[in-house]
mmCIF file of C-alpha atoms and ligand atoms in Angstrom:
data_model
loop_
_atom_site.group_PDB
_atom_site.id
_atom_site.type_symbol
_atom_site.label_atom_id
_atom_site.label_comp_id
_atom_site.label_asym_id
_atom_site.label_seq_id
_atom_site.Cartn_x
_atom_site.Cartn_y
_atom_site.Cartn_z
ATOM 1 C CA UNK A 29 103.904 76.442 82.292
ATOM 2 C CA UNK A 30 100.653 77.021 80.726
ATOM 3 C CA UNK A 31 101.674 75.791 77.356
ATOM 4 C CA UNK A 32 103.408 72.714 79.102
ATOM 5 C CA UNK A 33 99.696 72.072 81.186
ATOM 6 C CA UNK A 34 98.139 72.787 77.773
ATOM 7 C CA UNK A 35 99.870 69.958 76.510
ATOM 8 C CA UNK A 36 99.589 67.456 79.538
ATOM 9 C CA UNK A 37 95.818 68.297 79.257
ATOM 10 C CA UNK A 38 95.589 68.048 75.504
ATOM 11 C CA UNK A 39 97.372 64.219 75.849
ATOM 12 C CA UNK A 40 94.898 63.055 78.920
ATOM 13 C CA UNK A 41 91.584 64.104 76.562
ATOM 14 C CA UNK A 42 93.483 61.988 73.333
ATOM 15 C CA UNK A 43 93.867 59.192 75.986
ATOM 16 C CA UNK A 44 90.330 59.532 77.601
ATOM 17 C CA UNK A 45 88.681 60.361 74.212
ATOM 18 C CA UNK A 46 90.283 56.658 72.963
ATOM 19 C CA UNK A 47 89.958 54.929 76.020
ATOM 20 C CA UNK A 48 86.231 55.818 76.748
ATOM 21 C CA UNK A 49 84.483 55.568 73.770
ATOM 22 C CA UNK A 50 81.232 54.141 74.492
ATOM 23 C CA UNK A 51 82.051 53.930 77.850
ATOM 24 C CA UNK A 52 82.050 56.516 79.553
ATOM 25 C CA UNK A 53 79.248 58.683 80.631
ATOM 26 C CA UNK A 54 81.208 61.947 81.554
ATOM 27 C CA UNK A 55 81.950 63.237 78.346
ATOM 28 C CA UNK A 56 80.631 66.583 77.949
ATOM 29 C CA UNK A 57 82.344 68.974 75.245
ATOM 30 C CA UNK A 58 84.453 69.508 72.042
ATOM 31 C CA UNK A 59 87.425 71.676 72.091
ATOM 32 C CA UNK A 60 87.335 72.734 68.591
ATOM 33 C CA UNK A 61 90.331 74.233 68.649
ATOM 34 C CA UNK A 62 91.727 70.999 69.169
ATOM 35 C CA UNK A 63 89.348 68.703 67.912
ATOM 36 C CA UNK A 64 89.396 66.482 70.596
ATOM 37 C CA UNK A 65 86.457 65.211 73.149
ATOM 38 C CA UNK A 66 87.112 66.864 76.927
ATOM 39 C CA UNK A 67 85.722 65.652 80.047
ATOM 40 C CA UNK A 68 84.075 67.934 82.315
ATOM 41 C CA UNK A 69 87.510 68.333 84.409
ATOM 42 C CA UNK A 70 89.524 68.021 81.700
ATOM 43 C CA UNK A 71 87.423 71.507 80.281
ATOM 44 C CA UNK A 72 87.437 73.091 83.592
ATOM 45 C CA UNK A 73 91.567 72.718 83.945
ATOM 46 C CA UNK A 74 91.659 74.009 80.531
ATOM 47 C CA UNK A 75 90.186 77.139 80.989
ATOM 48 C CA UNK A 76 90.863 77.437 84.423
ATOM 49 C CA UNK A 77 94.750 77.390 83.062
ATOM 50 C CA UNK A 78 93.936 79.811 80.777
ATOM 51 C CA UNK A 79 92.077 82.483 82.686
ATOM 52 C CA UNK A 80 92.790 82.082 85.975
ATOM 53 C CA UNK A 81 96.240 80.640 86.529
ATOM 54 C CA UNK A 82 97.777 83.870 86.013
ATOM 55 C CA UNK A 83 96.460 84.872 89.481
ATOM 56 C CA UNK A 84 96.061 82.024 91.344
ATOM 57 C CA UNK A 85 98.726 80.027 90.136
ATOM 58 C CA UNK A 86 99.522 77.104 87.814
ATOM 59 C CA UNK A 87 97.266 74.520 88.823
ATOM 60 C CA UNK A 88 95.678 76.189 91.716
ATOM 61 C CA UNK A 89 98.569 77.009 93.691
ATOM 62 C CA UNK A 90 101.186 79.164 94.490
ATOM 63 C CA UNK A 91 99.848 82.424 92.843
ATOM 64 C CA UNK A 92 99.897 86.177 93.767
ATOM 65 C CA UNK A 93 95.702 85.616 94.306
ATOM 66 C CA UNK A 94 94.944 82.279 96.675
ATOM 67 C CA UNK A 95 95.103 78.790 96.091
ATOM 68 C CA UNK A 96 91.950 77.137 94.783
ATOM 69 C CA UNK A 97 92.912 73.935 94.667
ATOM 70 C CA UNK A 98 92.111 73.101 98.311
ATOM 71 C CA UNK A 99 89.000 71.067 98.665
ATOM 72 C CA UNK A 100 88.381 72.005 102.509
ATOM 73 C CA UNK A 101 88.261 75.375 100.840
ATOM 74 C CA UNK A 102 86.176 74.558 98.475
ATOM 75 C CA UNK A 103 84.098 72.732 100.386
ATOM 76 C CA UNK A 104 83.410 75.538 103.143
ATOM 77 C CA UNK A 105 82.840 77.924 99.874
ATOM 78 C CA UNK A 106 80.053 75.636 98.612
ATOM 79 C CA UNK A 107 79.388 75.799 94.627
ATOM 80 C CA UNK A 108 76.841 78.842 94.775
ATOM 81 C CA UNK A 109 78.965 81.174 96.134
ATOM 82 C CA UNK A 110 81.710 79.543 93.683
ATOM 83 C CA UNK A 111 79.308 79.840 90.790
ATOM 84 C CA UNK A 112 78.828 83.545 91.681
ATOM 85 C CA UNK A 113 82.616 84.253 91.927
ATOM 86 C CA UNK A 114 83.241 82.977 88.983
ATOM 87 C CA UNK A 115 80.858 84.900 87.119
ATOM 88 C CA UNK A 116 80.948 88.162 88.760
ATOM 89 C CA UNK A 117 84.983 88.236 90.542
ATOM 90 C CA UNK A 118 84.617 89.178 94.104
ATOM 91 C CA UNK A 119 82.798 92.594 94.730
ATOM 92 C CA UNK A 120 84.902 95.752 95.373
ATOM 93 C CA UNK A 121 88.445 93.498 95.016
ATOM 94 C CA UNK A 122 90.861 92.734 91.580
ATOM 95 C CA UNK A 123 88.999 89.309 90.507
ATOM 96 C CA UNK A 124 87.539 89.832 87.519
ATOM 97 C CA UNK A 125 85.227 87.026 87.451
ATOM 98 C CA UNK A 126 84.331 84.964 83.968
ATOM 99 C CA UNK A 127 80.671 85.694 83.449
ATOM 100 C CA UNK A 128 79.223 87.591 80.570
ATOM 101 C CA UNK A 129 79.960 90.990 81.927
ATOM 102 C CA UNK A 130 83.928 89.804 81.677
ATOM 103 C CA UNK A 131 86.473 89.611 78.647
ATOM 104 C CA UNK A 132 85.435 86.038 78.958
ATOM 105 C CA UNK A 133 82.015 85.568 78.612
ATOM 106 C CA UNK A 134 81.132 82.684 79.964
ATOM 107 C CA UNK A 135 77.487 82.223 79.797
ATOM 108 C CA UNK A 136 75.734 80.000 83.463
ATOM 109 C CA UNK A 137 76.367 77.102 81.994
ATOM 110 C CA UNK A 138 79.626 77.175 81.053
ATOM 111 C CA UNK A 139 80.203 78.937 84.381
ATOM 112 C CA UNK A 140 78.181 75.840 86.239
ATOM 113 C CA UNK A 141 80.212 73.111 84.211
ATOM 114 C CA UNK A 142 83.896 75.136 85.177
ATOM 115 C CA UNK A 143 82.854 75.016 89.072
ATOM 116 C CA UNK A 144 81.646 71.082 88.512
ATOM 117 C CA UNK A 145 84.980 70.666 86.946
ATOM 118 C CA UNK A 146 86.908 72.416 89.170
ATOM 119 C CA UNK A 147 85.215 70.750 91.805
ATOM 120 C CA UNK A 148 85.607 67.290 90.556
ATOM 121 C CA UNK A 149 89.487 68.202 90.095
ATOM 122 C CA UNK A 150 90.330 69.956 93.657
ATOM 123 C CA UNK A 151 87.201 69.343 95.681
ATOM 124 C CA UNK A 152 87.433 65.564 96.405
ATOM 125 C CA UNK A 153 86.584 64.857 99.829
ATOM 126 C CA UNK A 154 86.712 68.480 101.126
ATOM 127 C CA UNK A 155 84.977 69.388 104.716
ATOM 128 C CA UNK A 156 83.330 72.362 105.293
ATOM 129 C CA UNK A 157 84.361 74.369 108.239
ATOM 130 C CA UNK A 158 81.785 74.840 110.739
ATOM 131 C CA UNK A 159 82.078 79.119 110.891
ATOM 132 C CA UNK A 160 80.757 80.785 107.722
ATOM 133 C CA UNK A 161 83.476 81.849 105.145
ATOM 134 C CA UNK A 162 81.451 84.581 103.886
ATOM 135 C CA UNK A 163 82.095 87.679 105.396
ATOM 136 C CA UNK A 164 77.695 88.915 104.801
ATOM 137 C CA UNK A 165 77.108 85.776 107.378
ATOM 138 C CA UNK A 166 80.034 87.112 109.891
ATOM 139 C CA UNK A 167 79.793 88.882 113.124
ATOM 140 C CA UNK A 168 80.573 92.702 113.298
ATOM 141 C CA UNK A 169 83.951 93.022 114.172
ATOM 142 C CA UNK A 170 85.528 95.055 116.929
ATOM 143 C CA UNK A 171 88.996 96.448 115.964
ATOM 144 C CA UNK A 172 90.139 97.190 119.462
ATOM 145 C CA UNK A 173 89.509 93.420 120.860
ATOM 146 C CA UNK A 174 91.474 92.199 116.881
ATOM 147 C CA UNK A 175 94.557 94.254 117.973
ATOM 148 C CA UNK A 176 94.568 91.859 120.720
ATOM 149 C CA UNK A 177 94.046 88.880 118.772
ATOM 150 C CA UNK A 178 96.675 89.960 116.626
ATOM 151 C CA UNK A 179 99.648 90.875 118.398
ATOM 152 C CA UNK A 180 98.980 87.167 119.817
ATOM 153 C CA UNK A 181 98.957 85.523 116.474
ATOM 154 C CA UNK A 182 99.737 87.029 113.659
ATOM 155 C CA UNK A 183 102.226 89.029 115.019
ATOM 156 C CA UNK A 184 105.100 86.607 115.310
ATOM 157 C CA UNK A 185 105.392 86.557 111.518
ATOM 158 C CA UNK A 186 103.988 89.578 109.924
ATOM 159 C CA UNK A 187 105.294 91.939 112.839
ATOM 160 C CA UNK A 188 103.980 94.662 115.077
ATOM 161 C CA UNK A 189 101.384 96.911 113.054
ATOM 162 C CA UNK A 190 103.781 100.061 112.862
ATOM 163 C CA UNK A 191 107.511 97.846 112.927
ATOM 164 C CA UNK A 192 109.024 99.186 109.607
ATOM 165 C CA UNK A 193 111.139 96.216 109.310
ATOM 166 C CA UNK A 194 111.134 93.252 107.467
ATOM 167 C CA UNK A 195 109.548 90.487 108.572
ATOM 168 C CA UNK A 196 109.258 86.810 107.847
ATOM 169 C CA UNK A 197 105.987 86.991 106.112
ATOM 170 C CA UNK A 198 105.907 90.670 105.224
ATOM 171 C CA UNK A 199 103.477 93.163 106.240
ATOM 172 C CA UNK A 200 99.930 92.704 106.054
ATOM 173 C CA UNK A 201 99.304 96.246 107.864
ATOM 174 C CA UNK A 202 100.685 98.430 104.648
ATOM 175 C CA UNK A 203 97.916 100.622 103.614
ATOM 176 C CA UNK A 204 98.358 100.002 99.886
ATOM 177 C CA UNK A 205 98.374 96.395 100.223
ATOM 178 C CA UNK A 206 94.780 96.621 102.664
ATOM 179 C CA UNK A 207 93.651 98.988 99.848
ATOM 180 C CA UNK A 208 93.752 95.850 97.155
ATOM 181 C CA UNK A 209 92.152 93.576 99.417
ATOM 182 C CA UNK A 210 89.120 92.795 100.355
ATOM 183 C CA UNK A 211 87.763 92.186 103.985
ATOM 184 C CA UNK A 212 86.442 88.578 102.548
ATOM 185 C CA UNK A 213 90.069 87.987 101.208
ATOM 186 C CA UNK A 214 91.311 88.951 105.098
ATOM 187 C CA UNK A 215 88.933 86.477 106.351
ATOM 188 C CA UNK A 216 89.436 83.956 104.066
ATOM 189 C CA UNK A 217 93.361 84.315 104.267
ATOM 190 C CA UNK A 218 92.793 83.908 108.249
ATOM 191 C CA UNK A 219 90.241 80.869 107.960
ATOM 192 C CA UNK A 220 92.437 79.004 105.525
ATOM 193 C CA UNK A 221 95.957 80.257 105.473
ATOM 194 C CA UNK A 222 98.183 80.621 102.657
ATOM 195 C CA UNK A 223 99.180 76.819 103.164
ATOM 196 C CA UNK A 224 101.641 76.344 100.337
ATOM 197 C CA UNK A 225 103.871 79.396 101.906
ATOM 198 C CA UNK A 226 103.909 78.388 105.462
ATOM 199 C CA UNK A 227 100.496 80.457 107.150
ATOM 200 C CA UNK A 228 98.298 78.002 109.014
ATOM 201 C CA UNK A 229 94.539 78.672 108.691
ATOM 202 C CA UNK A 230 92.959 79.309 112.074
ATOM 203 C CA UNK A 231 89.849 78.390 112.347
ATOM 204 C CA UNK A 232 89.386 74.148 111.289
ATOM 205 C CA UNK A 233 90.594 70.423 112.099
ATOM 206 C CA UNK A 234 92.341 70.147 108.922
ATOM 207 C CA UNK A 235 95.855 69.298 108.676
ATOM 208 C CA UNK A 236 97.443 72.739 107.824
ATOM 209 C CA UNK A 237 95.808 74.310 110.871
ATOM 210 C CA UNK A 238 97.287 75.860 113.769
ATOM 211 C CA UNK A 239 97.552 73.057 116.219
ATOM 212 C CA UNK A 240 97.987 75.525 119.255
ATOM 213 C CA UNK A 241 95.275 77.993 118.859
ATOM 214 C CA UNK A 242 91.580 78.266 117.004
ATOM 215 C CA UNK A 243 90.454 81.167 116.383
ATOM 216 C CA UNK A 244 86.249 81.951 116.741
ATOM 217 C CA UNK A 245 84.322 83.721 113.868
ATOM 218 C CA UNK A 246 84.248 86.279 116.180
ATOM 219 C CA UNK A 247 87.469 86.941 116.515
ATOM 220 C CA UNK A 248 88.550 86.776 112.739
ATOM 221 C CA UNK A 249 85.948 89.401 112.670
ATOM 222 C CA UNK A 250 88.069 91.649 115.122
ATOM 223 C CA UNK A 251 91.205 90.842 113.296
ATOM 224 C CA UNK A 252 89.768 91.947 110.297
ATOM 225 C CA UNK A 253 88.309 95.111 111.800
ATOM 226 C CA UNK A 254 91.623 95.473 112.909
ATOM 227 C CA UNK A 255 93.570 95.062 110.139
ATOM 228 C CA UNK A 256 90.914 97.789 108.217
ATOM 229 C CA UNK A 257 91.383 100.193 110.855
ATOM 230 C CA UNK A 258 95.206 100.457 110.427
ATOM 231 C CA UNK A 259 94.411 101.305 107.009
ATOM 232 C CA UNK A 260 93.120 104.782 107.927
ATOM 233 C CA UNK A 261 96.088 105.372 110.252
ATOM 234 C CA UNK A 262 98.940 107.828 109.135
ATOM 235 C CA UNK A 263 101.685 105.321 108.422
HETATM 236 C C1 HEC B 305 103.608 81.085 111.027
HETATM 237 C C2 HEC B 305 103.685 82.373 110.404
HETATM 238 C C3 HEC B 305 102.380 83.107 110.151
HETATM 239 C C4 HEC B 305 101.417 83.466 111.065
HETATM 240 C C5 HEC B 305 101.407 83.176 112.554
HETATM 241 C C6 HEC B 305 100.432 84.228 110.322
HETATM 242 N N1 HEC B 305 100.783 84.326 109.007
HETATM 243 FE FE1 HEC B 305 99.785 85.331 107.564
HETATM 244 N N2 HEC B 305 101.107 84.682 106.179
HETATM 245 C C7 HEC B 305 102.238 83.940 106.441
HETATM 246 C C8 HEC B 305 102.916 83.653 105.199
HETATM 247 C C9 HEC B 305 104.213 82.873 105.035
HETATM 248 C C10 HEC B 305 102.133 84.249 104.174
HETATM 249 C C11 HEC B 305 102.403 84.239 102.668
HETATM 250 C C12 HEC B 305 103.279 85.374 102.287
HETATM 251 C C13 HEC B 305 103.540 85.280 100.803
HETATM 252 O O1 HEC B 305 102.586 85.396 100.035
HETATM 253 O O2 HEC B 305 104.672 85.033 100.444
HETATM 254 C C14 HEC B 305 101.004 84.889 104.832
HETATM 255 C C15 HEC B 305 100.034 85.605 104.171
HETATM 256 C C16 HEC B 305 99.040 86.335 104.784
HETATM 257 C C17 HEC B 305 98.075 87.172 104.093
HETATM 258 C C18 HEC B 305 97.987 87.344 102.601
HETATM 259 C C19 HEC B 305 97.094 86.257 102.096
HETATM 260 C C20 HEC B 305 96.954 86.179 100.623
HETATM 261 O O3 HEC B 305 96.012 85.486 100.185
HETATM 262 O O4 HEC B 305 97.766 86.728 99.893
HETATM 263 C C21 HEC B 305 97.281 87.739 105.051
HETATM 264 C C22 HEC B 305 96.125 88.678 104.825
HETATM 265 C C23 HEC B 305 97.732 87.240 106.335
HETATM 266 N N3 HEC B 305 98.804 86.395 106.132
HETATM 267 C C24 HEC B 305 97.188 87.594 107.532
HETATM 268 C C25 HEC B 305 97.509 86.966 108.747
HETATM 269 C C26 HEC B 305 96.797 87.198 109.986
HETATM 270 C C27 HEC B 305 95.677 88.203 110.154
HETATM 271 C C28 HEC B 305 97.358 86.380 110.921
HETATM 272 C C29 HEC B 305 96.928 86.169 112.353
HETATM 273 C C30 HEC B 305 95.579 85.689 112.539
HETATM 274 C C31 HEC B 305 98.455 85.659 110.272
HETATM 275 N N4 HEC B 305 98.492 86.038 108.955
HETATM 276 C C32 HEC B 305 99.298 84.775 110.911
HETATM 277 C C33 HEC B 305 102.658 83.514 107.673
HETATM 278 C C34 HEC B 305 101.970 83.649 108.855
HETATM 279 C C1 HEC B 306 93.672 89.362 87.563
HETATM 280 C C2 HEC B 306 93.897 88.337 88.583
HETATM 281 C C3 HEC B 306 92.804 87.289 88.791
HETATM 282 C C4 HEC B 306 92.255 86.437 87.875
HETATM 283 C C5 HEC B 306 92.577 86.310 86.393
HETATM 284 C C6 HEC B 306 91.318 85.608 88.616
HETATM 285 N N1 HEC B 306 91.314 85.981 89.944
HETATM 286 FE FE1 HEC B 306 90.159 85.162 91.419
HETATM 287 N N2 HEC B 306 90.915 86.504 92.735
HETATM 288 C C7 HEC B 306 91.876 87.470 92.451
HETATM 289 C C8 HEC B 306 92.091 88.289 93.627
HETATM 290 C C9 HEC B 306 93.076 89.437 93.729
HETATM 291 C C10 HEC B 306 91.225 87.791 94.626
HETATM 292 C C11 HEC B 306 91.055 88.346 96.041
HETATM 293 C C12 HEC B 306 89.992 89.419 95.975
HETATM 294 C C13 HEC B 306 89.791 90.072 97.322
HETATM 295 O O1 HEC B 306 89.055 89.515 98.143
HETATM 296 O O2 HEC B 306 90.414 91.137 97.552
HETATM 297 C C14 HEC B 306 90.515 86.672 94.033
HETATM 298 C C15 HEC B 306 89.554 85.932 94.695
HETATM 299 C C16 HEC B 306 88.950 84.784 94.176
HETATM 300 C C17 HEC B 306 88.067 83.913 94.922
HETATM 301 C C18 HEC B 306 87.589 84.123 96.339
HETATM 302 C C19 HEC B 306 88.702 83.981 97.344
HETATM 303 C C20 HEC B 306 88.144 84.053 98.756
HETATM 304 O O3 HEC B 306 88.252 85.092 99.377
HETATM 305 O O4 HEC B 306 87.605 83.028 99.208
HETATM 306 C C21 HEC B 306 87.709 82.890 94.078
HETATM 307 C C22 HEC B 306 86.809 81.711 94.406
HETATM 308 C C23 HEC B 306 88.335 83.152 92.801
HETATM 309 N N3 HEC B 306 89.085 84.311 92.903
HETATM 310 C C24 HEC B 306 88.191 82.366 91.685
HETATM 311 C C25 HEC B 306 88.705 82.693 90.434
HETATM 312 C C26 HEC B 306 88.439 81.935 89.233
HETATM 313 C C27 HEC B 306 87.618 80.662 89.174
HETATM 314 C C28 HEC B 306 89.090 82.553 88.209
HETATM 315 C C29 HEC B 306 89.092 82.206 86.739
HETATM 316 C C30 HEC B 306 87.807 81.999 86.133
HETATM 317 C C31 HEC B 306 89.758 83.729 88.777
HETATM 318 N N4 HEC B 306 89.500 83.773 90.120
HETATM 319 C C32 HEC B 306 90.532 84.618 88.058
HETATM 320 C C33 HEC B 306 92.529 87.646 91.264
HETATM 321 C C34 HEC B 306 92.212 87.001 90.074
#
């Protein structure tokens, strides 16, 4: 799939090269490599296929790691903490980030001119949800009120925190999986959802949302808390 994208993006820059001399404004870089002119997207997709894909999927979906290509995500992200991602990975979890202290190396501006790119590609028309995504501008969360919270909705598909079954969605109380994610990944998987698989985010008026039930910043917060406090529990 990469090789086939590779190629798909390889043809649009030979049409866009041809098409837009003179004319168009966005032109930004030479791929050397292949000798031809890339726009800004056209870059971003390019290396986006060939350093992130492998974790958050071809094209920005349906990877182990979560969909990117999502513009209310995006949008409720913003490009600074984007930019800082994408240099750095996320703090204490498996993304490696870019930047210069990656195998990478992007320097900040070809960092800056991936996040344009990638917003230009996936970020059209995104809305920002109205509760912080980062977990530093949360509330404190209080693990006691999140069991709550979650046997009333999460519980239905990832089952009761010590059912040793299998469930529809699979566990999301298993100690080793908690121990390779982050507590902004467990808040960003309960904001957003995993839309492409079937979870509804919880917390916005977009269209994959639960219809039924919001959920407060507050009580993501306790969900998480929750979620990290099964962690420590003998299994
Ligand atoms: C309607 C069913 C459903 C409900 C309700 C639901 N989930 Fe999910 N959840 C899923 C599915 C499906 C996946 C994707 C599993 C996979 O990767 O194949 C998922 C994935 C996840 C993940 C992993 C996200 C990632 O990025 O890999 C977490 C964490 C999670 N859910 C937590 C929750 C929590 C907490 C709640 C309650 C607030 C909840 N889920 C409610 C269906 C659901
Ligand atoms: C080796 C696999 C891997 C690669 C490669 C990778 N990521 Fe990630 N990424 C992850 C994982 C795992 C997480 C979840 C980290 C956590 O919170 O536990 C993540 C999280 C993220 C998040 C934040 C998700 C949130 O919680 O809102 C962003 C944004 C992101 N990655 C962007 C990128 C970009 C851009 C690239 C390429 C330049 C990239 N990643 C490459 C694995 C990867």
């Amino acid at each position: 799939m990469p090789n086939a994208f590779r190629n798909i993006a390889a043809l649009l820059g030979v049409i866009v090269a041809a098409a837009c001399v003179g004319a168009c404004g966005k032109i930004s870089s030479t791929d050397p490599a292949e000798n031809i002119v890339l726009t800004t997207q056209q870059l971003a997709m390019k290396n986006y296929a060939q350093n992130c894909s492998a974790c958050h999927g071809a094209n920005g979906v349906n990877g182990a790691a979560r969909q990117l290509a999502d513009a209310n995500y995006l949008a409720s992200v913003g490009r600074e903490a984007l930019i800082n991602i994408t240099t750095n990975g996320v703090s204490g979890g498996f993304c490696p980030g870019s930047g210069p202290a990656s195998l990478a190396q992007w320097d900040a501006k070809q960092v800056a001119d991936f996040v344009d790119g990638m917003l230009e590609a996936w970020g059209k028309n995104g809305v920002a949800l109205s509760i912080p995504w980062s977990v530093k501008l949360a509330p404190a969360g209080n693990a006691s009120n999140g069991q709550a919270v979650y046997a009333a909705t999460c519980q239905s598909c990832h089952g009761a925190p010590n059912f040793k079954g299998v469930t529809g969605a699979g566990s999301v109380t298993d100690p080793n999986y908690l121990r390779l994610i982050t507590d902004q990944g467990l808040r960003t998987a309960i904001l957003f959802g995993r839309p492409e698989r079937g979870m509804p985010g919880w917390s916005g008026p977009f269209p994959h949302q639960a219809a039924d039930r919001k959920l407060s910043s507050q009580e993501i917060s306790d969900v998480v808390a929750f979620l990290r406090s099964t962690a420590s529990q003998k299994q």
